Tab-separated table of C-alpha atoms and ligand atoms in Angstrom:
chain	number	residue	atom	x	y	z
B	11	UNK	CA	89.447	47.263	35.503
B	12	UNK	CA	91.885	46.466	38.287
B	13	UNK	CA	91.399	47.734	41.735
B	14	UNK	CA	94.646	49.391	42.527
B	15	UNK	CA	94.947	50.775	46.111
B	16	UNK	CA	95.971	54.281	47.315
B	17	UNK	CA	99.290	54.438	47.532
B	18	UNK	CA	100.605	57.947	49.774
B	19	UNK	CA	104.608	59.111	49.150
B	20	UNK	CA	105.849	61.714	50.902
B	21	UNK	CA	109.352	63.094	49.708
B	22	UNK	CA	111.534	64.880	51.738
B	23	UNK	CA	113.629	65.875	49.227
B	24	UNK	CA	116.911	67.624	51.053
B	25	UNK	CA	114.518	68.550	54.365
B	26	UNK	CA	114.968	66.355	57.647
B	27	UNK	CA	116.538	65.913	60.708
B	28	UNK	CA	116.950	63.060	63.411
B	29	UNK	CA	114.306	65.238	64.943
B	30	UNK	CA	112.123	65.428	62.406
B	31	UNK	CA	111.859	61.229	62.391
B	32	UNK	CA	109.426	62.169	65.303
B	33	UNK	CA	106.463	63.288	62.746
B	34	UNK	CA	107.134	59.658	61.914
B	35	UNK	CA	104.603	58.120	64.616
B	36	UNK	CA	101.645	59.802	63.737
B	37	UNK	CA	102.256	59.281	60.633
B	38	UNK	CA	102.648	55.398	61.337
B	39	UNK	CA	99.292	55.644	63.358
B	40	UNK	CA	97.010	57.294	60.388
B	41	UNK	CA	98.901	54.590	57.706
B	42	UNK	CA	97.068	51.656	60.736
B	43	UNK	CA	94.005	53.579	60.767
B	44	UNK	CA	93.791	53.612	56.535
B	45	UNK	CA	94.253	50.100	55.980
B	46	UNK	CA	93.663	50.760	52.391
B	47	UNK	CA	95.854	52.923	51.526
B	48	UNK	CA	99.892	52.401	51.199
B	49	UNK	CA	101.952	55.369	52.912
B	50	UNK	CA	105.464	55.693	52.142
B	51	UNK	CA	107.721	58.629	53.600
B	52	UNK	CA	111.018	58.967	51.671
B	53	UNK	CA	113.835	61.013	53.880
B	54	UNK	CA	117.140	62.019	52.638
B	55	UNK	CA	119.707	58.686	52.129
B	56	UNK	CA	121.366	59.636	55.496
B	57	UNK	CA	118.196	59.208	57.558
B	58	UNK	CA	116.525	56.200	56.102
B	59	UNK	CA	118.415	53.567	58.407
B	60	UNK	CA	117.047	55.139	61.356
B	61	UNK	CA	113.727	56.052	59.405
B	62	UNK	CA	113.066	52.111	59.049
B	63	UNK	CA	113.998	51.199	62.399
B	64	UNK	CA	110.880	53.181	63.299
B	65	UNK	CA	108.392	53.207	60.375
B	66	UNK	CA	105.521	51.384	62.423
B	67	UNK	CA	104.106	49.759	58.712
B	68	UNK	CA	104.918	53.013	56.772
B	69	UNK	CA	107.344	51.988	53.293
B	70	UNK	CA	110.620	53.951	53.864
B	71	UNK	CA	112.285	55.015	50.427
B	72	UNK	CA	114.442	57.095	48.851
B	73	UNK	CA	114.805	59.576	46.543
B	74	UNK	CA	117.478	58.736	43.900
B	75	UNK	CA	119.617	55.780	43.385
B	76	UNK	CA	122.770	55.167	40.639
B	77	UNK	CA	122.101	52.468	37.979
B	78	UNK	CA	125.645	50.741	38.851
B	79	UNK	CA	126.205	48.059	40.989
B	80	UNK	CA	129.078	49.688	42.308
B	81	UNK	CA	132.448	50.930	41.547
B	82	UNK	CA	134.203	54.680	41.203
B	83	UNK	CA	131.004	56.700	41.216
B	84	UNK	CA	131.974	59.136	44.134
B	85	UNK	CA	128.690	60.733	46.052
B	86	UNK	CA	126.617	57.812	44.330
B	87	UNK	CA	124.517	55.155	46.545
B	88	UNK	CA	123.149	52.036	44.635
B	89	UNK	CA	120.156	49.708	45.039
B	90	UNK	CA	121.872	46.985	46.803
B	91	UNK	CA	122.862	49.794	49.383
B	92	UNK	CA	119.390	50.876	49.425
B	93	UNK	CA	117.893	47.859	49.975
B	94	UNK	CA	120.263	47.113	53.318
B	95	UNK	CA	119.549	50.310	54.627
B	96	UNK	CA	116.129	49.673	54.991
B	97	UNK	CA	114.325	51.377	51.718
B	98	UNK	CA	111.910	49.470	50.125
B	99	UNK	CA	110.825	52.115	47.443
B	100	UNK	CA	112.526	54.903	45.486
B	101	UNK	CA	112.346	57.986	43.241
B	102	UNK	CA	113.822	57.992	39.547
B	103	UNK	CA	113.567	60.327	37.345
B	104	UNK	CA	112.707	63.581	39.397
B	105	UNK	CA	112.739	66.416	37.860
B	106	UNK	CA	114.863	67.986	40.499
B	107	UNK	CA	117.371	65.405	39.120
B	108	UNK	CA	116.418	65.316	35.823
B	109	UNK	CA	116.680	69.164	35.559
B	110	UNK	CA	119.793	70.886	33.192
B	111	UNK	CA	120.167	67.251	31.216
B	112	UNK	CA	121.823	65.876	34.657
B	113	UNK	CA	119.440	62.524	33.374
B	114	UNK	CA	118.469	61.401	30.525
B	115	UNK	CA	115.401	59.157	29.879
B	116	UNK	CA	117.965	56.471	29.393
B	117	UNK	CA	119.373	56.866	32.858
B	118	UNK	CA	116.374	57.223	34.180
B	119	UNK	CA	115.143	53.782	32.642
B	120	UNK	CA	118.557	52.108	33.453
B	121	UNK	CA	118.096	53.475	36.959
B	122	UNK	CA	114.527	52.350	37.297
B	123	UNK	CA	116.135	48.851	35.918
B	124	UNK	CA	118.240	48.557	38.922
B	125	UNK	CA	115.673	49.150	41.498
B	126	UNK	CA	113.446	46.376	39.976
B	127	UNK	CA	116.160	44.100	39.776
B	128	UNK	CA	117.220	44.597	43.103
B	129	UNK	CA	113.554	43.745	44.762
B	130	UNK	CA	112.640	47.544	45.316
B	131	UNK	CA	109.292	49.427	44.278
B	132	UNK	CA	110.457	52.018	41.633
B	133	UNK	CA	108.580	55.123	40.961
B	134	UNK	CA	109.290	56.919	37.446
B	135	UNK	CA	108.134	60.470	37.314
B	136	UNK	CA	107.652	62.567	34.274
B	137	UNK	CA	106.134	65.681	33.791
B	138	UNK	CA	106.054	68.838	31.429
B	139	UNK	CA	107.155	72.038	31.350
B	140	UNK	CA	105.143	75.302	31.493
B	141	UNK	CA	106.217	75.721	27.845
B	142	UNK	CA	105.287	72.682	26.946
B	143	UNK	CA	102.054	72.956	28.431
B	144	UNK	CA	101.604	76.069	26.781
B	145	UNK	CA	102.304	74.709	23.295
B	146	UNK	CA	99.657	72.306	23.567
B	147	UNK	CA	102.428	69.594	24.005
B	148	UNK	CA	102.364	68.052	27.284
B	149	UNK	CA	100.634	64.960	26.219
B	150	UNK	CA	102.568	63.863	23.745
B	151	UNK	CA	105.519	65.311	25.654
B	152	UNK	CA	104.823	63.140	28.504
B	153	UNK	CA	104.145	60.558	26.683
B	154	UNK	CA	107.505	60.307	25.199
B	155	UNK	CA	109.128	60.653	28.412
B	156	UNK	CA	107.422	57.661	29.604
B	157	UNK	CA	107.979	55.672	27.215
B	158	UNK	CA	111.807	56.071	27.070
B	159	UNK	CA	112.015	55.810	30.928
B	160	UNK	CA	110.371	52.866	31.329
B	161	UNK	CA	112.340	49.831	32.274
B	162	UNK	CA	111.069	46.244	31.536
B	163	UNK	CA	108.672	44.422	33.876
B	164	UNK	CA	111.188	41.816	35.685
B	165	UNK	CA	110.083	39.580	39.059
B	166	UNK	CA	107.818	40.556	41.777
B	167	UNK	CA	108.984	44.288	42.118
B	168	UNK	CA	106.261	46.489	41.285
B	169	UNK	CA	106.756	49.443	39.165
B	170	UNK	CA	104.965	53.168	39.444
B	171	UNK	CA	104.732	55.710	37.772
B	172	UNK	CA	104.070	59.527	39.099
B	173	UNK	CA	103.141	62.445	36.685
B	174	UNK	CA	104.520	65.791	38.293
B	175	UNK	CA	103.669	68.956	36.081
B	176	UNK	CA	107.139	70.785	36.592
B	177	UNK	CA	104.777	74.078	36.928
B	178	UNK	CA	102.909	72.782	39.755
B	179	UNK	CA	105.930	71.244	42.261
B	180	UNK	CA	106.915	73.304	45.592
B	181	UNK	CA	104.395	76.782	43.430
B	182	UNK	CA	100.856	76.058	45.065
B	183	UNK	CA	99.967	75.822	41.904
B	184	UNK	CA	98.001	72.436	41.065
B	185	UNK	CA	96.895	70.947	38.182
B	186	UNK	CA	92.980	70.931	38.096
B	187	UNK	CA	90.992	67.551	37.962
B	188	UNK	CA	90.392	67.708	34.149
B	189	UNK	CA	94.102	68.159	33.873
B	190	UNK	CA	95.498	65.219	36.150
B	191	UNK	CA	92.310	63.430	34.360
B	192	UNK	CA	93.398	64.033	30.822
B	193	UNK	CA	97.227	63.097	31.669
B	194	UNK	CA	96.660	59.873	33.610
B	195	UNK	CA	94.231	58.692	31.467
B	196	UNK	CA	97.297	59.149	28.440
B	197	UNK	CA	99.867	57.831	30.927
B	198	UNK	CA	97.445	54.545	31.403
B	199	UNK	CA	96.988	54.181	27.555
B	200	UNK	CA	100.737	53.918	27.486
B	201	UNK	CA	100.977	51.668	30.089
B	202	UNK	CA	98.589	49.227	28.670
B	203	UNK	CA	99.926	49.493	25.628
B	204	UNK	CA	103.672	49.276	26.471
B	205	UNK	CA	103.075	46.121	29.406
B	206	UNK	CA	99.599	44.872	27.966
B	207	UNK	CA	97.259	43.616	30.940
B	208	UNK	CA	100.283	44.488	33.818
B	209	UNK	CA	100.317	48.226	32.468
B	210	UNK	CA	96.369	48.247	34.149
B	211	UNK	CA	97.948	47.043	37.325
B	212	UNK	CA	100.837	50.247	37.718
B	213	UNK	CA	99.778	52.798	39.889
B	214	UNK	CA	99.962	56.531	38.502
B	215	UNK	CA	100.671	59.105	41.801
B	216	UNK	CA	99.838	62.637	41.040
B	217	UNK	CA	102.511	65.583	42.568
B	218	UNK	CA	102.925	68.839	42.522
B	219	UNK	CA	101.744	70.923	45.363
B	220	UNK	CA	98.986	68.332	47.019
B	221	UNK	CA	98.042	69.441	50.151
B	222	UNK	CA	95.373	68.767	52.551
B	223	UNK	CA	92.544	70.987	50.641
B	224	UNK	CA	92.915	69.504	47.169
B	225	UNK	CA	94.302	66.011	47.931
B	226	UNK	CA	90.520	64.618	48.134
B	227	UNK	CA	89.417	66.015	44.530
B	228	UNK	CA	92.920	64.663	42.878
B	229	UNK	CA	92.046	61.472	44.398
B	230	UNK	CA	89.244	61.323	43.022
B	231	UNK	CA	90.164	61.306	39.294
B	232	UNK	CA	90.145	58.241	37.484
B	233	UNK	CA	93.420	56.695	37.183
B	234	UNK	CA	94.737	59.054	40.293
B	235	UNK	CA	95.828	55.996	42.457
B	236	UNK	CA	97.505	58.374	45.011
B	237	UNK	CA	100.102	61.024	45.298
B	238	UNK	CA	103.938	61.799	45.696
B	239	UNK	CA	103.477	64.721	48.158
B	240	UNK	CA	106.843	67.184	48.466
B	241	UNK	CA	106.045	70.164	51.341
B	242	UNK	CA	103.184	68.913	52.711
B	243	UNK	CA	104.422	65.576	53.722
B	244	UNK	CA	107.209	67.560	56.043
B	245	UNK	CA	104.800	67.474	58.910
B	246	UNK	CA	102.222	64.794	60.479
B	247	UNK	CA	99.935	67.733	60.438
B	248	UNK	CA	99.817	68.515	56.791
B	249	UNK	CA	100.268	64.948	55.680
B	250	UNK	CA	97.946	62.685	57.696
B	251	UNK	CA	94.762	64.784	56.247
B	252	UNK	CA	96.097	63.413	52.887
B	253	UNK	CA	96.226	59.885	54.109
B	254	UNK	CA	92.821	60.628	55.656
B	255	UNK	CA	91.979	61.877	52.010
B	256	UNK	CA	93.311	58.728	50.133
B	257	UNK	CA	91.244	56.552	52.104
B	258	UNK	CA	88.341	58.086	51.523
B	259	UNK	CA	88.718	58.167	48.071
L	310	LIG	P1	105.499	69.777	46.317
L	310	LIG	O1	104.412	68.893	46.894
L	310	LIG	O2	106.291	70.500	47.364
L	310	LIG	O3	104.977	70.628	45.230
L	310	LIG	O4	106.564	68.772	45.654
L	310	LIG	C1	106.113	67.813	44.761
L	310	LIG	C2	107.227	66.902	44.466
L	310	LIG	O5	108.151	67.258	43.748
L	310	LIG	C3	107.208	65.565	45.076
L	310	LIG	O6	108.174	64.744	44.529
C-alpha cells in the first residue's frame, strides 16, 4: 500500500471577497503547523492572483477551467491562464457544473486533460444522485462516471479524484463512514485497475458537508486521503479544525 498524505481543499465556490483573503493567514499558519497534510483553498478566478501572492505554503486553485487553449470561448479561462495567475490545482467535473448536462464526462475528461498537460494538480469529482442512491446504483453509477472522466496519466502532474454524494453537498447531510468506505474503496478498484500501480498513488477527497465534527471519522476511512470542503472552508474558524483533523488522522 502507498502512503498517500492528507490532502485539505477548501472551495469557495462563488463566496469571497478581497476581505475575506484575510482568513487566509491562519489558515497558512495551521497548513505550517500540519506538516503532513496538503491544504489547498480554491477562491473564485478573480481572487486567486491576489490569493497566491499571500498563500504562506497553502496550494491556491480554482474551481473550473475550459479544455481549449484559447480562442472565441467568451466567459471561459484556460489552464495556461490558470497557471500564470498563480493556481496550482483545480476543480473539474463539479457537480455544480456538471448539473442540467452543462458537462459531459467527456468534457470533464478533456478538461481534466488540459490541467495535466499544463503542469496543474487536477481534481475529478463524481458523485450520485439521491435517486441513484436509492436504486441501489451509486456504485456502479459512480463508477461509470469515473471511468469516462478520467484523463490519461501524462508528466509529473498529479491527478485526484474527489467523490461528492450530490445529496450530501451544502445539506448537512453526510455520508456515514461505511458509505464513504464502500465508495472509495470502488473508486480505488477503478483506479488500480484503469492506471495499474499509479491508480494506488491518486488521492480520493471525500465532500459533501465536512465540517469540524465529522471531518476526523471521514478521515479515518480507508482510502479517505482528505477532503474537498465547500461551507466550512469559508472561515479559518471552521476550516483549521479540519486541517487539525487531517493531521491527526
Ligand atoms: P459543502 O461542504 O458546502 O457541502 O460543499 C461540498 C462541495 O461541493 C465542495 O466542492
Amino acid at each position: 500500500m502507498h502512503l498517500r498524505r492528507k490532502l485539505v481543499v477548501g472551495n469557495w465556490k462563488m463566496n469571497g471577497s478581497r476581505a475575506a483573503l484575510a482568513e487566509l493567514g491562519p489558515i497558512a499558519e495551521a497548513a505550517r503547523a500540519a506538516p503532513g497534510v496538503d491544504v489547498a483553498i480554491c477562491p473564485p478566478f478573480t481572487l486567486i492572483t491576489l490569493a497566491a501572492a499571500r498563500a504562506g505554503g497553502i496550494l491556491i486553485g480554482a474551481q473550473d477551467v475550459h479544455e481549449a487553449e484559447s480562442g472565441a470561448y467568451t466567459g471561459a479561462v484556460s489552464a495556461a491562464m490558470l497557471k500564470e495567475a498563480g493556481a496550482r490545482l483545480v476543480i473539474a467535473g463539479h457537480s455544480e457544473c456538471r448539473a442540467r448536462g452543462r458537462e459531459t464526462d467527456e468534457t470533464v475528461r478533456a478538461k481534466a486533460a488540459a490541467l495535466l498537460a499544463h503542469g496543474l494538480k487536477a481534481i475529478v469529482c463524481v458523485g450520485e444522485s439521491e435517486e441513484e442512491r436509492s436504486a441501489g446504483d451509486h456504485v456502479v453509477r459512480v463508477v461509470a462516471q469515473l471511468l469516462g472522466s478520467l484523463p490519461e496519466l501524462s508528466g509529473e502532474a498529479e491527478l485526484i479524484v474527489a467523490y461528492e454524494p450530490i445529496w450530501a453537498i451544502g445539506t448537512g447531510r453526510t455520508a456515514t463512514p461505511a458509505d464513504a468506505g464502500e465508495m472509495h474503496n470502488a473508486i480505488r478498484k477503478a483506479l488500480s485497475g484503469r492506471f495499474g500501480d499509479a491508480g494506488s498513488r491518486i488521492r480520493i477527497l471525500y465532500g459533501g458537508s465536512v465540517n469540524a465534527g465529522n471531518a476526523a471519522s471521514l478521515f479515518a476511512v480507508p482510502d479517505v486521503d482528505g477532503g474537498l470542503v465547500g461551507g466550512a472552508s469559508l472561515t479559518a474558524a471552521q476550516f483549521v479544525p479540519i486541517i487539525e483533523a487531517a493531521a491527526l488522522s
